[in-house]
Tab-separated table of C-alpha atoms and ligand atoms in Angstrom:
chain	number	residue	atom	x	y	z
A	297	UNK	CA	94.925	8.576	-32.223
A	298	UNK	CA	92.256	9.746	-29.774
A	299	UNK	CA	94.444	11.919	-26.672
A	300	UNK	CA	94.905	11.046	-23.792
A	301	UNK	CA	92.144	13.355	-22.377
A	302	UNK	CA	88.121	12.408	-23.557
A	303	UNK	CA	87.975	15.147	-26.645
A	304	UNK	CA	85.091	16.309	-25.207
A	305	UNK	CA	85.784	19.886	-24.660
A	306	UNK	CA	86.801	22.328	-27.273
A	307	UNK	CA	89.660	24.521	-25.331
A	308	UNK	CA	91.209	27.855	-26.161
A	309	UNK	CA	94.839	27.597	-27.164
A	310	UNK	CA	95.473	29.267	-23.649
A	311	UNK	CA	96.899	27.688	-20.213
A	312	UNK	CA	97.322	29.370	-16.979
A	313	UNK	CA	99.637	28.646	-14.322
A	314	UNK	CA	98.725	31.352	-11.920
A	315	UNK	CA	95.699	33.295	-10.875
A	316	UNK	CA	95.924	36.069	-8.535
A	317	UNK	CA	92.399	38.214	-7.691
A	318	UNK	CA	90.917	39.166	-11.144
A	319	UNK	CA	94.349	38.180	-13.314
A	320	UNK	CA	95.086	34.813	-14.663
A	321	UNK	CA	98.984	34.067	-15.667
A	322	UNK	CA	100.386	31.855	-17.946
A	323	UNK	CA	103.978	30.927	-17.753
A	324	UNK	CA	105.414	32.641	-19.963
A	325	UNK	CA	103.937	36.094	-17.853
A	326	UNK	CA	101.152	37.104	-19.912
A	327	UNK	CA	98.373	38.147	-17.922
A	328	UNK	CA	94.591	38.383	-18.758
A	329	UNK	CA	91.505	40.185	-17.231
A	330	UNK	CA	89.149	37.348	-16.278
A	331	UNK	CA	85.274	38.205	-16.825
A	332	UNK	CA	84.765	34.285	-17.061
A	333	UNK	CA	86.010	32.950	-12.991
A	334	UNK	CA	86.030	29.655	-14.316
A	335	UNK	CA	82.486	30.173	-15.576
A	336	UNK	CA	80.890	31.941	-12.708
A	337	UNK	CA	82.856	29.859	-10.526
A	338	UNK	CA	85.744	32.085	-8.844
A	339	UNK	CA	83.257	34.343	-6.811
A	340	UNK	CA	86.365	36.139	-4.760
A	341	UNK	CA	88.726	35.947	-7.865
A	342	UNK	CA	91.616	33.507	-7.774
A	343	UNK	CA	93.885	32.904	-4.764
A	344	UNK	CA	91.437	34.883	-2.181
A	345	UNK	CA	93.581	35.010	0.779
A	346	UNK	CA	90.508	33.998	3.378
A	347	UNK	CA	90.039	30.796	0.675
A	348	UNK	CA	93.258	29.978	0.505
A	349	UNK	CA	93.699	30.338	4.446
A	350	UNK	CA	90.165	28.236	5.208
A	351	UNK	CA	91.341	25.761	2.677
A	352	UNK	CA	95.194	25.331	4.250
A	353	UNK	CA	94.143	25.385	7.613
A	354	UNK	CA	91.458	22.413	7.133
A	355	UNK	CA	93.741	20.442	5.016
A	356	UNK	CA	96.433	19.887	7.203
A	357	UNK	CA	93.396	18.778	9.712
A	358	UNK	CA	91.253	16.553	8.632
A	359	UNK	CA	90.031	15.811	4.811
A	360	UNK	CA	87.761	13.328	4.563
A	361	UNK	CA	85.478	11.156	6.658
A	362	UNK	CA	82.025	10.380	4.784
A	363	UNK	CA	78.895	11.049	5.743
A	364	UNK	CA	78.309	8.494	8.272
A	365	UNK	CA	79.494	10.931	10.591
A	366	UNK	CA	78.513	14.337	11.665
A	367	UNK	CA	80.956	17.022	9.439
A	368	UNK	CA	81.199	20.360	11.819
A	369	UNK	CA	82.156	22.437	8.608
A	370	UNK	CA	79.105	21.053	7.026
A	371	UNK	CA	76.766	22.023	9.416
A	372	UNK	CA	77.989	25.736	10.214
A	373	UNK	CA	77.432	25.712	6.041
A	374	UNK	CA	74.059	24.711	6.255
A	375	UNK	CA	73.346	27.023	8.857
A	376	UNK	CA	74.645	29.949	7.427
A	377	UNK	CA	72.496	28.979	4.641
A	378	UNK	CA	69.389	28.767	6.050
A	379	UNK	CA	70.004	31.957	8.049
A	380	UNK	CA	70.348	33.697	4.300
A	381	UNK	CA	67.657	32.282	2.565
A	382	UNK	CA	64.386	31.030	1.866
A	383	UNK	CA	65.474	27.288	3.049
A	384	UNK	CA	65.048	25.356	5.930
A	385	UNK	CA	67.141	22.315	5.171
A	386	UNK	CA	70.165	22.069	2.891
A	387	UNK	CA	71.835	18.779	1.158
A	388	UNK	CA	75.339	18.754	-0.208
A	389	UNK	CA	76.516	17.887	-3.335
A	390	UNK	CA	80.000	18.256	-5.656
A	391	UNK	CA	78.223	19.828	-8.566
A	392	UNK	CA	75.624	21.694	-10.199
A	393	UNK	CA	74.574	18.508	-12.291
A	394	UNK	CA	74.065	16.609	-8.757
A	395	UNK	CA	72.020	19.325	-7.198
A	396	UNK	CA	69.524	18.671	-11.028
A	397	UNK	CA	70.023	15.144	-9.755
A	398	UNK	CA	68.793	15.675	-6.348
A	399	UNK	CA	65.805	18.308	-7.345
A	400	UNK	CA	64.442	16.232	-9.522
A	401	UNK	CA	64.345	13.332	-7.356
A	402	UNK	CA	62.660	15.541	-4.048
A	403	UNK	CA	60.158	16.867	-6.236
A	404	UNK	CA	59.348	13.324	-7.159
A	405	UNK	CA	59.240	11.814	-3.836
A	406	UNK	CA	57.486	14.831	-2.756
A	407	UNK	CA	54.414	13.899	-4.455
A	408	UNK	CA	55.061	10.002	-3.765
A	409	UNK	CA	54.165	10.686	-0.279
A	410	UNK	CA	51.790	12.880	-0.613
A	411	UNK	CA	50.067	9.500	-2.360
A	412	UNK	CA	49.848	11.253	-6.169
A	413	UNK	CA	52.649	9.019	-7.301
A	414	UNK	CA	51.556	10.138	-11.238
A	415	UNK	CA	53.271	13.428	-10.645
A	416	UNK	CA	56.169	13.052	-11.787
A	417	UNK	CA	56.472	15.615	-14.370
A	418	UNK	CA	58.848	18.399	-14.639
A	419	UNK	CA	57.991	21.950	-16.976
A	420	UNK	CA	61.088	23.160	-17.900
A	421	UNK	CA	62.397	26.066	-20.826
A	422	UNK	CA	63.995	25.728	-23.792
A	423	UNK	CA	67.203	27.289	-23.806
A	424	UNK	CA	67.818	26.057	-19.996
A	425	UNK	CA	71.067	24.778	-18.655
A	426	UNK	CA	71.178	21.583	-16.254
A	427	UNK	CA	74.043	19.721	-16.373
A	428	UNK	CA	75.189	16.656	-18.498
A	429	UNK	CA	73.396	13.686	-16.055
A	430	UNK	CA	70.864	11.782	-17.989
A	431	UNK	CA	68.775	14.155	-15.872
A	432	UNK	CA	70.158	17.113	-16.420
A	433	UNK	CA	70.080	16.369	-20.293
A	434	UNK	CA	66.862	15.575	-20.060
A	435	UNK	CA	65.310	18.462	-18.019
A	436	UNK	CA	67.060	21.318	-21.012
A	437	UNK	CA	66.040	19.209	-23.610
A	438	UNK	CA	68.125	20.496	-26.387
A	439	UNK	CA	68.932	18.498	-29.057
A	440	UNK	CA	72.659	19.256	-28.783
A	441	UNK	CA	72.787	17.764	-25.327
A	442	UNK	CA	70.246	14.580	-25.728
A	443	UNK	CA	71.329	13.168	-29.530
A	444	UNK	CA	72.669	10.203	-29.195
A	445	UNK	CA	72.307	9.097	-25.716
A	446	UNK	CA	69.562	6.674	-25.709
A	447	UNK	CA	65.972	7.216	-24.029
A	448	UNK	CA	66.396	9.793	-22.251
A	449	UNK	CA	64.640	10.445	-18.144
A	450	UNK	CA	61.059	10.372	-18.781
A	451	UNK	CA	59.196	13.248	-17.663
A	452	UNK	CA	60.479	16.356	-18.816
A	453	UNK	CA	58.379	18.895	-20.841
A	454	UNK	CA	59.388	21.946	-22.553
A	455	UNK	CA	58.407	25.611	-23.094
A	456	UNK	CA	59.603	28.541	-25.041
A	457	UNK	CA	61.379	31.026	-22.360
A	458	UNK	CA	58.759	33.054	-20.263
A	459	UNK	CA	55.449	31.462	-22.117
A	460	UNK	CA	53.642	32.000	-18.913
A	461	UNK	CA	50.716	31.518	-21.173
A	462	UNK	CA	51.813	28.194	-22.584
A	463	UNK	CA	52.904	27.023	-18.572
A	464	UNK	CA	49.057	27.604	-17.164
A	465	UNK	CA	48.316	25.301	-20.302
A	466	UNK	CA	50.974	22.648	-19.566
A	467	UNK	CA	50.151	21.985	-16.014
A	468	UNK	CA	47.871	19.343	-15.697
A	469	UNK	CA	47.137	15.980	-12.691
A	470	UNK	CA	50.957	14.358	-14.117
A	471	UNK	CA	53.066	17.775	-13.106
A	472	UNK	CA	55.312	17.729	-10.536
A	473	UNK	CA	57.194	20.893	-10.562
A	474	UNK	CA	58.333	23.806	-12.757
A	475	UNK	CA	62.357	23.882	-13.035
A	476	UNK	CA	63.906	27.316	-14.185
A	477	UNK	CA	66.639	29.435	-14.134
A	478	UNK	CA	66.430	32.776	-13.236
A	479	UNK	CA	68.367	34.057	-15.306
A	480	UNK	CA	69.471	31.535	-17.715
A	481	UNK	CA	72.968	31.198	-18.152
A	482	UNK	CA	74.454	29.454	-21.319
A	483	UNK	CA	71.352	30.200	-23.177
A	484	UNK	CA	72.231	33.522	-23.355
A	485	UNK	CA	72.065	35.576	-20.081
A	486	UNK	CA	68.319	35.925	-20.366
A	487	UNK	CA	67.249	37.118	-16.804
A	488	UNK	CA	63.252	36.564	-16.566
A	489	UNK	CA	61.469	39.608	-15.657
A	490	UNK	CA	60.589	40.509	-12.448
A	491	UNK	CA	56.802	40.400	-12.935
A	492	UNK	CA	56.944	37.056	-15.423
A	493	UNK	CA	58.737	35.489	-11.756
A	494	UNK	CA	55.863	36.309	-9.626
A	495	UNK	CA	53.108	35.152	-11.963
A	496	UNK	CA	55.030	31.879	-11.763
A	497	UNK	CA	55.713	31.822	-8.194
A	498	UNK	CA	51.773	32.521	-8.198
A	499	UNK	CA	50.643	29.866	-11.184
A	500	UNK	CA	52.434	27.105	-8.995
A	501	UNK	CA	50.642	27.937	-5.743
A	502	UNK	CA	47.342	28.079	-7.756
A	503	UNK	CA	48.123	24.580	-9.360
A	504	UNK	CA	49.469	23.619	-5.824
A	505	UNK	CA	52.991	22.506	-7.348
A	506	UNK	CA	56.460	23.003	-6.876
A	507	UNK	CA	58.672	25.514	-7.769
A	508	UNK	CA	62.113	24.747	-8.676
A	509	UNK	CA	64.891	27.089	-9.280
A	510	UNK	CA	68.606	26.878	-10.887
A	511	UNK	CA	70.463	29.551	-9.366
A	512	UNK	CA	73.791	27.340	-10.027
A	513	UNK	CA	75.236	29.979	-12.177
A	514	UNK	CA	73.202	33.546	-11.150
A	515	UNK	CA	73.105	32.434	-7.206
A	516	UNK	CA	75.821	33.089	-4.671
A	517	UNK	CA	75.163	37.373	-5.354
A	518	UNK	CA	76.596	37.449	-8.446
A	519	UNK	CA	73.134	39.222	-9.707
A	520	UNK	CA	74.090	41.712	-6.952
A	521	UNK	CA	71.726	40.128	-4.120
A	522	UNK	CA	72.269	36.760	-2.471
A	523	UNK	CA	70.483	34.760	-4.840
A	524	UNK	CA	68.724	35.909	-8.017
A	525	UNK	CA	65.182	35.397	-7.047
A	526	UNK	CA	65.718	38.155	-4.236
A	527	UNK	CA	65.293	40.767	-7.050
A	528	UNK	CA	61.777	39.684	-7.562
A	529	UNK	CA	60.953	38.955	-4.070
A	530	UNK	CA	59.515	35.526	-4.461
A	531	UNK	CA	60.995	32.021	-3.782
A	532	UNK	CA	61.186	28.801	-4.699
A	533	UNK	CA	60.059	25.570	-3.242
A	534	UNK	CA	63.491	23.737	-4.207
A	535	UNK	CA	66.821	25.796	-5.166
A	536	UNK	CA	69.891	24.138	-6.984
A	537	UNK	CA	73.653	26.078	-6.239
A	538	UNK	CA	77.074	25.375	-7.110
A	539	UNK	CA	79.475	26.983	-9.111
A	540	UNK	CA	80.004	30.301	-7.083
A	541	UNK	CA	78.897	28.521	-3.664
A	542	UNK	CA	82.571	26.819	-3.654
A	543	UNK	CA	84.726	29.569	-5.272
A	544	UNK	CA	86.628	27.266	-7.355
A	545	UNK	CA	86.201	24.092	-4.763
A	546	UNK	CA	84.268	21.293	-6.264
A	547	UNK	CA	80.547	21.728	-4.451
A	548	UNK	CA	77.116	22.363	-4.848
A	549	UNK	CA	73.645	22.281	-2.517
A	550	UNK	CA	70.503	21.773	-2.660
A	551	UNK	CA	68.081	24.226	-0.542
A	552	UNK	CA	64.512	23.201	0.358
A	553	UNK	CA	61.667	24.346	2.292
A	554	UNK	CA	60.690	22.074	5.321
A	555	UNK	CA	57.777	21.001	3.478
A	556	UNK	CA	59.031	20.489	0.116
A	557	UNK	CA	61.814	18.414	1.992
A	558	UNK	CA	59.722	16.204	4.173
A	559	UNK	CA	59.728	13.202	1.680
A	560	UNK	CA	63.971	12.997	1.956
A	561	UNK	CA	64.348	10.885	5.451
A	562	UNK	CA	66.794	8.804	6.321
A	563	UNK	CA	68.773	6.703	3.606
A	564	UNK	CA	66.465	8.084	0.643
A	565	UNK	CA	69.663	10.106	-0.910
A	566	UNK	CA	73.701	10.364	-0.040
A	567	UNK	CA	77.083	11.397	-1.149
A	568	UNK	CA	80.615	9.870	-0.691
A	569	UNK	CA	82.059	13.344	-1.141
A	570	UNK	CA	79.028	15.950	-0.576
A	571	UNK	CA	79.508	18.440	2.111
A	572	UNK	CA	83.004	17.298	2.956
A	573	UNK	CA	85.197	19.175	5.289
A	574	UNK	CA	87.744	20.739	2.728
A	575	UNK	CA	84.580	22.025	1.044
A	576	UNK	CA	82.525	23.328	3.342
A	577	UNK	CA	85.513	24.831	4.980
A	578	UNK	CA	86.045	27.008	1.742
A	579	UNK	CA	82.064	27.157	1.204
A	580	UNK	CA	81.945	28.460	4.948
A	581	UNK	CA	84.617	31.337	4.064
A	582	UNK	CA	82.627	32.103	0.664
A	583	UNK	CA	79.441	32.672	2.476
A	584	UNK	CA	81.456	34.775	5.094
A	585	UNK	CA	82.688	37.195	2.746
A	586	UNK	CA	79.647	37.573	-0.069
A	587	UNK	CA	77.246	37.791	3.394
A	588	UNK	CA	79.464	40.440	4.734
A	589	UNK	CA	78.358	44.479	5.416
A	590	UNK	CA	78.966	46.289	2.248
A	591	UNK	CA	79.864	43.494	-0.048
A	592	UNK	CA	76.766	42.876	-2.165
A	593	UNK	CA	76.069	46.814	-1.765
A	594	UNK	CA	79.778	47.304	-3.971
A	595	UNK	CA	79.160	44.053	-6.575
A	596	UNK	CA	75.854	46.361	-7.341
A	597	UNK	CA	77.797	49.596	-7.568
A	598	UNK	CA	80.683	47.904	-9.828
A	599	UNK	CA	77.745	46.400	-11.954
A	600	UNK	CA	76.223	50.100	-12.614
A	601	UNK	CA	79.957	50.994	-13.080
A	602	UNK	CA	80.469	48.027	-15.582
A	603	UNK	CA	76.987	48.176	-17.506
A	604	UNK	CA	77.304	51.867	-17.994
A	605	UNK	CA	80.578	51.461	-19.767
A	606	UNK	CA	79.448	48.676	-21.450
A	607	UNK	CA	76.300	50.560	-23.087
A	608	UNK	CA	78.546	52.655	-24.398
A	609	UNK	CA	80.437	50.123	-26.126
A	610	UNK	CA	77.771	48.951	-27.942
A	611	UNK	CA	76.768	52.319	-28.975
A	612	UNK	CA	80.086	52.592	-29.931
A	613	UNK	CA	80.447	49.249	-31.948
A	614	UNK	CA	77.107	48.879	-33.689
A	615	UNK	CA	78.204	46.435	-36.226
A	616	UNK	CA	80.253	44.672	-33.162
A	617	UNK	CA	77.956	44.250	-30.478
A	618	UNK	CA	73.467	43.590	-30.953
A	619	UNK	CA	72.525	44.590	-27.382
A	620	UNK	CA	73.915	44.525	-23.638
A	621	UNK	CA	71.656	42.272	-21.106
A	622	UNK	CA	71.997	40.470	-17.809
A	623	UNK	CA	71.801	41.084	-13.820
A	624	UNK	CA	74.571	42.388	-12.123
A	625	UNK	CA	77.525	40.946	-12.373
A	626	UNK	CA	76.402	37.980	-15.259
A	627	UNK	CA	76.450	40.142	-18.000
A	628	UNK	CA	75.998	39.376	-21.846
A	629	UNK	CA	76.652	40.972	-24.879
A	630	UNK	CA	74.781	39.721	-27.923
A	631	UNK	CA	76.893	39.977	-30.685
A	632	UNK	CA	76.694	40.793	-34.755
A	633	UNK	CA	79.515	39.304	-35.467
A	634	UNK	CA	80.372	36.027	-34.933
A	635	UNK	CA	80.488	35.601	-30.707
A	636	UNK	CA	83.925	33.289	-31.413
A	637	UNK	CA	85.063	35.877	-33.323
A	638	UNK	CA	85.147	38.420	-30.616
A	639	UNK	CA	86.138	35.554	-27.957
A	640	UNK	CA	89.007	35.634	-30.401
A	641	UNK	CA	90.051	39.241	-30.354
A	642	UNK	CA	89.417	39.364	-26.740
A	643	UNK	CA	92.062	36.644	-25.861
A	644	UNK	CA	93.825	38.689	-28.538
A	645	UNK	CA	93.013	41.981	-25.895
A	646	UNK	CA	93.802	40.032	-22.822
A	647	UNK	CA	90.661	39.379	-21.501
A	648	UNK	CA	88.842	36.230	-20.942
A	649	UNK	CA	84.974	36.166	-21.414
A	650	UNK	CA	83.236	32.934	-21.867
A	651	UNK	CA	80.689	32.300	-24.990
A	652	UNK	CA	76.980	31.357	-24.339
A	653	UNK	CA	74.125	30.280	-26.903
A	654	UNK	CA	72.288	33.167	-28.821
A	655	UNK	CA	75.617	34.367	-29.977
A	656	UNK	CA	76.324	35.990	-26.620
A	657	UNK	CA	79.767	36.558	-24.948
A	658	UNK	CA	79.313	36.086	-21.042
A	659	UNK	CA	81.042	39.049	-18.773
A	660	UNK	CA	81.395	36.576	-15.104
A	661	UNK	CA	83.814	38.387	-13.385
A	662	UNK	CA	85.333	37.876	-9.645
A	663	UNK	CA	82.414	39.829	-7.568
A	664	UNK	CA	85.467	41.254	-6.076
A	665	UNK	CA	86.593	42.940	-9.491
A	666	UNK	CA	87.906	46.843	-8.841
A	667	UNK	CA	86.594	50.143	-10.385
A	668	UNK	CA	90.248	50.079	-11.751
A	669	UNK	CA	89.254	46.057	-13.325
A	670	UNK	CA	86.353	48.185	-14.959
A	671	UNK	CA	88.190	50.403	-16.364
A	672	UNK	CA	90.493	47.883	-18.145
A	673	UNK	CA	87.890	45.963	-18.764
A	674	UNK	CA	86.156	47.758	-21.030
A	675	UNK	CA	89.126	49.368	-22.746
A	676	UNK	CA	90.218	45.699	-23.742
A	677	UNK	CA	86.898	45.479	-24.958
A	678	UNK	CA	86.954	48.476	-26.797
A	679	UNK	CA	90.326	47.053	-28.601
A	680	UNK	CA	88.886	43.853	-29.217
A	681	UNK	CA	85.623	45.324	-31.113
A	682	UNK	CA	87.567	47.749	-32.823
A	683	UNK	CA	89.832	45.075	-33.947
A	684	UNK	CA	86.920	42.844	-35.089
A	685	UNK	CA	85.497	46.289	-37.099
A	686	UNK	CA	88.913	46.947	-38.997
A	687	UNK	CA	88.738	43.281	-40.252
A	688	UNK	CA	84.987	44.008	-41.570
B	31	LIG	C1	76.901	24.991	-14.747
B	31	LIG	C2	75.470	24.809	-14.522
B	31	LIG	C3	74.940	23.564	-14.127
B	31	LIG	C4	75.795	22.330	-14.009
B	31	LIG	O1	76.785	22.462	-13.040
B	31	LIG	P1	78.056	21.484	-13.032
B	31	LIG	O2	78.774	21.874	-11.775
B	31	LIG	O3	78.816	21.722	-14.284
B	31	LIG	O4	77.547	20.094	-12.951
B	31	LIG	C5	73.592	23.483	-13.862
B	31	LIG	N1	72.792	24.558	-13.979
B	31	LIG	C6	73.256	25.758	-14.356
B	31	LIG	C7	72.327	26.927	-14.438
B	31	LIG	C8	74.610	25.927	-14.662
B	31	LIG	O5	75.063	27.119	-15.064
C-alpha cells in the first residue's frame, strides 16, 4: 500500500522535534551537530532569536494579503537587496525552483522585446541543480531528473562543467542566456574558478547575451561574501536565491539588472504567496544579520578554522575521504568509500551532513556555527571515518 506521504523522498531513519542554533533534537534527547541547515537553508541555525522574534511579531499582525496590494515588508526586502548587490529590481518567489521559473522566462522576454524572438535558448552545465519544474528539469538536464516526464521545455543545451571552450562554440543567433551555478551544489560542491567566471562574464558581453546565475544554494554569504560571484568580482545579468534568503521560511527572489528586467511590466508574471509579509518579515531579519559589521568577516574566519581541520582529516583518513573542496562555508568532501556509507557513520557520530552527486558529503552548516561547533565537528568526523576504516 503506497503511504500516505508521495514516496518520493528517501529519508534517514531520523526525526527531530527541536532545533536550537547549530543542534537538532529528537525526542527522545539525542542531539546532533547539523552541517546540513536543512540543506543550506538554516543560515542563522535553528530557532535564531531575531527570526523567531520578526516572525512572532508579524504573525500576530497581519499574514497575508496578495499582491494586489503594496506589502511594506516586501519592499524594505527589496531594498535592502538592491542596496547589497548587483540588482536593481527584485521579484519574489516561495522557492528556488520558482526563481528557475522566473529566470528563464525574463531572459526570454528579454529578447522578445528586443524583437529577436528566436533567442530563446538557454547554455547550461551538466551536473547543475535547478529545481524539479518542467523548467528546472529541463535546464540540468540529467537523466535522473528528466526520464519519464514527457517532452521536456524546449531550449536547454548542455555543457561539461567549465568548457569555456565548448560555451564560445555553443553560442550562436538562437541563445538567450548562459544559466550557472557558481558553485554547484548537489553536483558535488564544484565552485568554478575565479578566472573561468570572468571569461564567462566576458564571453556573454562579447556575444551580447545574458548571464544567469544560481546562487540558490552558495548565495546569502554562505561562500563567506554576500553572494558567491563577489569572490570573482563579476556579476550576473539575472540572479536566482532562496534557500538561505528565508532561513528556514519558504522564499526565494529573483534579482535583475534594470535592463535585463525591462521586458517584466505590468501583469507579465505574479505570485499568490511571493514576497508575503510573514516572509519578508523573516527575509528582512536574515538580511539584517548576514549584512551586519563583522558577520561575513567571522563565517570566513570559521571557514579557515573548519577547512584547516578538515585537511587534516583527509590526510588522516586516506582510504576514507578523496579530497576536501568548496567555498566557505559549502564545503565537500569527496569520498572513497561509499558517500552513504559515511552519511551512515556520521548519523552514527551525531552529525548531520547532507550527500551530493560525485560521491561527495556536503558540510552546510548554520553561518553562525562556533569555533567550539568546529571543534566537535570535526572530532565527530574523525569518529565517523575511523569507524568506516575499522569496518574496511
Ligand atoms: C535547492 C536548489 C534549487 C531549487 O530550490 P527549491 O527551493 O528546492 O525549489 C535550485 N537551484 C539550486 C542551486 C539549488 O541548490
Amino acid at each position: 500500500m503506497i503511504p500516505s506521504i508521495l514516496p518520493t523522498y528517501n529519508r534517514a531513519p531520523l526525526s527531530f522535534v527541536k532545533g536550537e542554533g547549530s543542534w537538532l533534537i529528537e525526542a527522545d534527547g539525542r542531539r546532533f551537530l547539523d552541517l546540513g541547515a536543512g540543506i543550506a537553508v538554516n543560515a542563522l541555525g535553528h530557532a535564531h532569536p531575531k527570526l523567531v522574534a520578526a516572525l512572532t511579531e508579524q504573525a500576530g499582525k497581519l499574514w497575508h494579503t496578495s499582491n494586489l496590494y503594496h506589502i511594506p515588508a516586501q519592499q524594505a526586502l527589496a531594498d535592502k537587496l538592491v542596496e547589497h548587490s548587483f540588482a536593481d529590481t527584485v521579484f519574489f518567489t516561495n522557492s528556488g525552483t520558482e526563481s528557475c521559473e522566473l529566470a528563464v522566462k525574463m531572459a526570454r522576454k528579454y529578447w522578445y522585446e528586443k524583437n529577436a524572438p528566436e533567442r530563446v535558448e538557454i547554455i547550461a552545465f551538466h551536473g547543475s541543480f535547478h529545481g524539479r519544474s518542467s523548467a528546472g528539469i529541463a535546464a540540468a538536464g540529467s537523466e535522473k531528473m528528466t526520464k519519464g516526464f514527457g517532452p521536456l521545455l524546449p531550449g536547454f543545451k548542455h555543457l561539461d562543467w567549465g568548457d569555456l571552450e565548448g560555451l564560445k562554440g555553443a553560442i550562436d543567433s538562437r541563445t538567450a542566456a548562459v544559466l550557472l551555478e557558481p558553485v554547484q551544489g548537489e553536483g558535488g560542491i564544484r565552485p568554478m574558478a575565479d578566472h573561468d567566471l570572468r571569461a564567462l562574464r566576458q564571453i556573454c558581453d562579447e556575444a551580447g547575451i545574458l548571464l544567469i546565475f544560481d546562487e540558490v544554494q552558495c548565495g546569502m554569504g554562505r561562500t563567506g561574501r554576500l553572494f558567491a560571484h563577489e569572490w570573482a568580482g563579476v556579476t550576473p545579468d539575472i540572479m536566482m536565491v532562496a534557500k538561505g534568503i528565508g532561513g528556514g521560511f519558504p522564499l526565494g527572489a529573483v534579482l535583475a539588472t534594470e535592463a535585463a528586467a525591462v521586458a517584466m511590466t505590468a501583469g507579465s508574471h505574479g505570485s499568490t504567496y511571493g514576497g508575503n509579509p510573514l516572509a519578508c518579515a523573516v527575509g528582512c531579519a536574515v538580511m539584517d544579520e548576514v549584512t551586519a559589521p563583522g558577520f561575513l568577516e567571522t563565517v570566513n574566519t570559521r571557514a579557515s578554522q573548519l577547512q584547516q581541520k578538515l585537511g587534516g582529516l583527509v590526510e588522516a583518513y586516506p582510504e576514507v575521504f578523496a579530497e576536501l573542496r568548496g567555498s566557505g562555508l559549502m564545503l565537500g568532501l569527496k569520498c572513497v568509500a561509499p558517500n552513504t556509507d559515511v552519511l551512515q557513520a556520521c548519523y552514527e557520530a551525531g552529525l548531520i551532513t547532507v550527500p551530493a552527486g560525485d560521491n561527495v558529503i556536503r558540510l552546510l552548516p548554520p553561518l553562525t556555527l562556533s569555533e567550539d561547533e568546529v571543534t566537535e565537528a570535526v572530532s565527530r568526523l574523525d569518529h565517523a571515518a575511523r569507524a568506516i576504516k575499522d569496518r574496511l
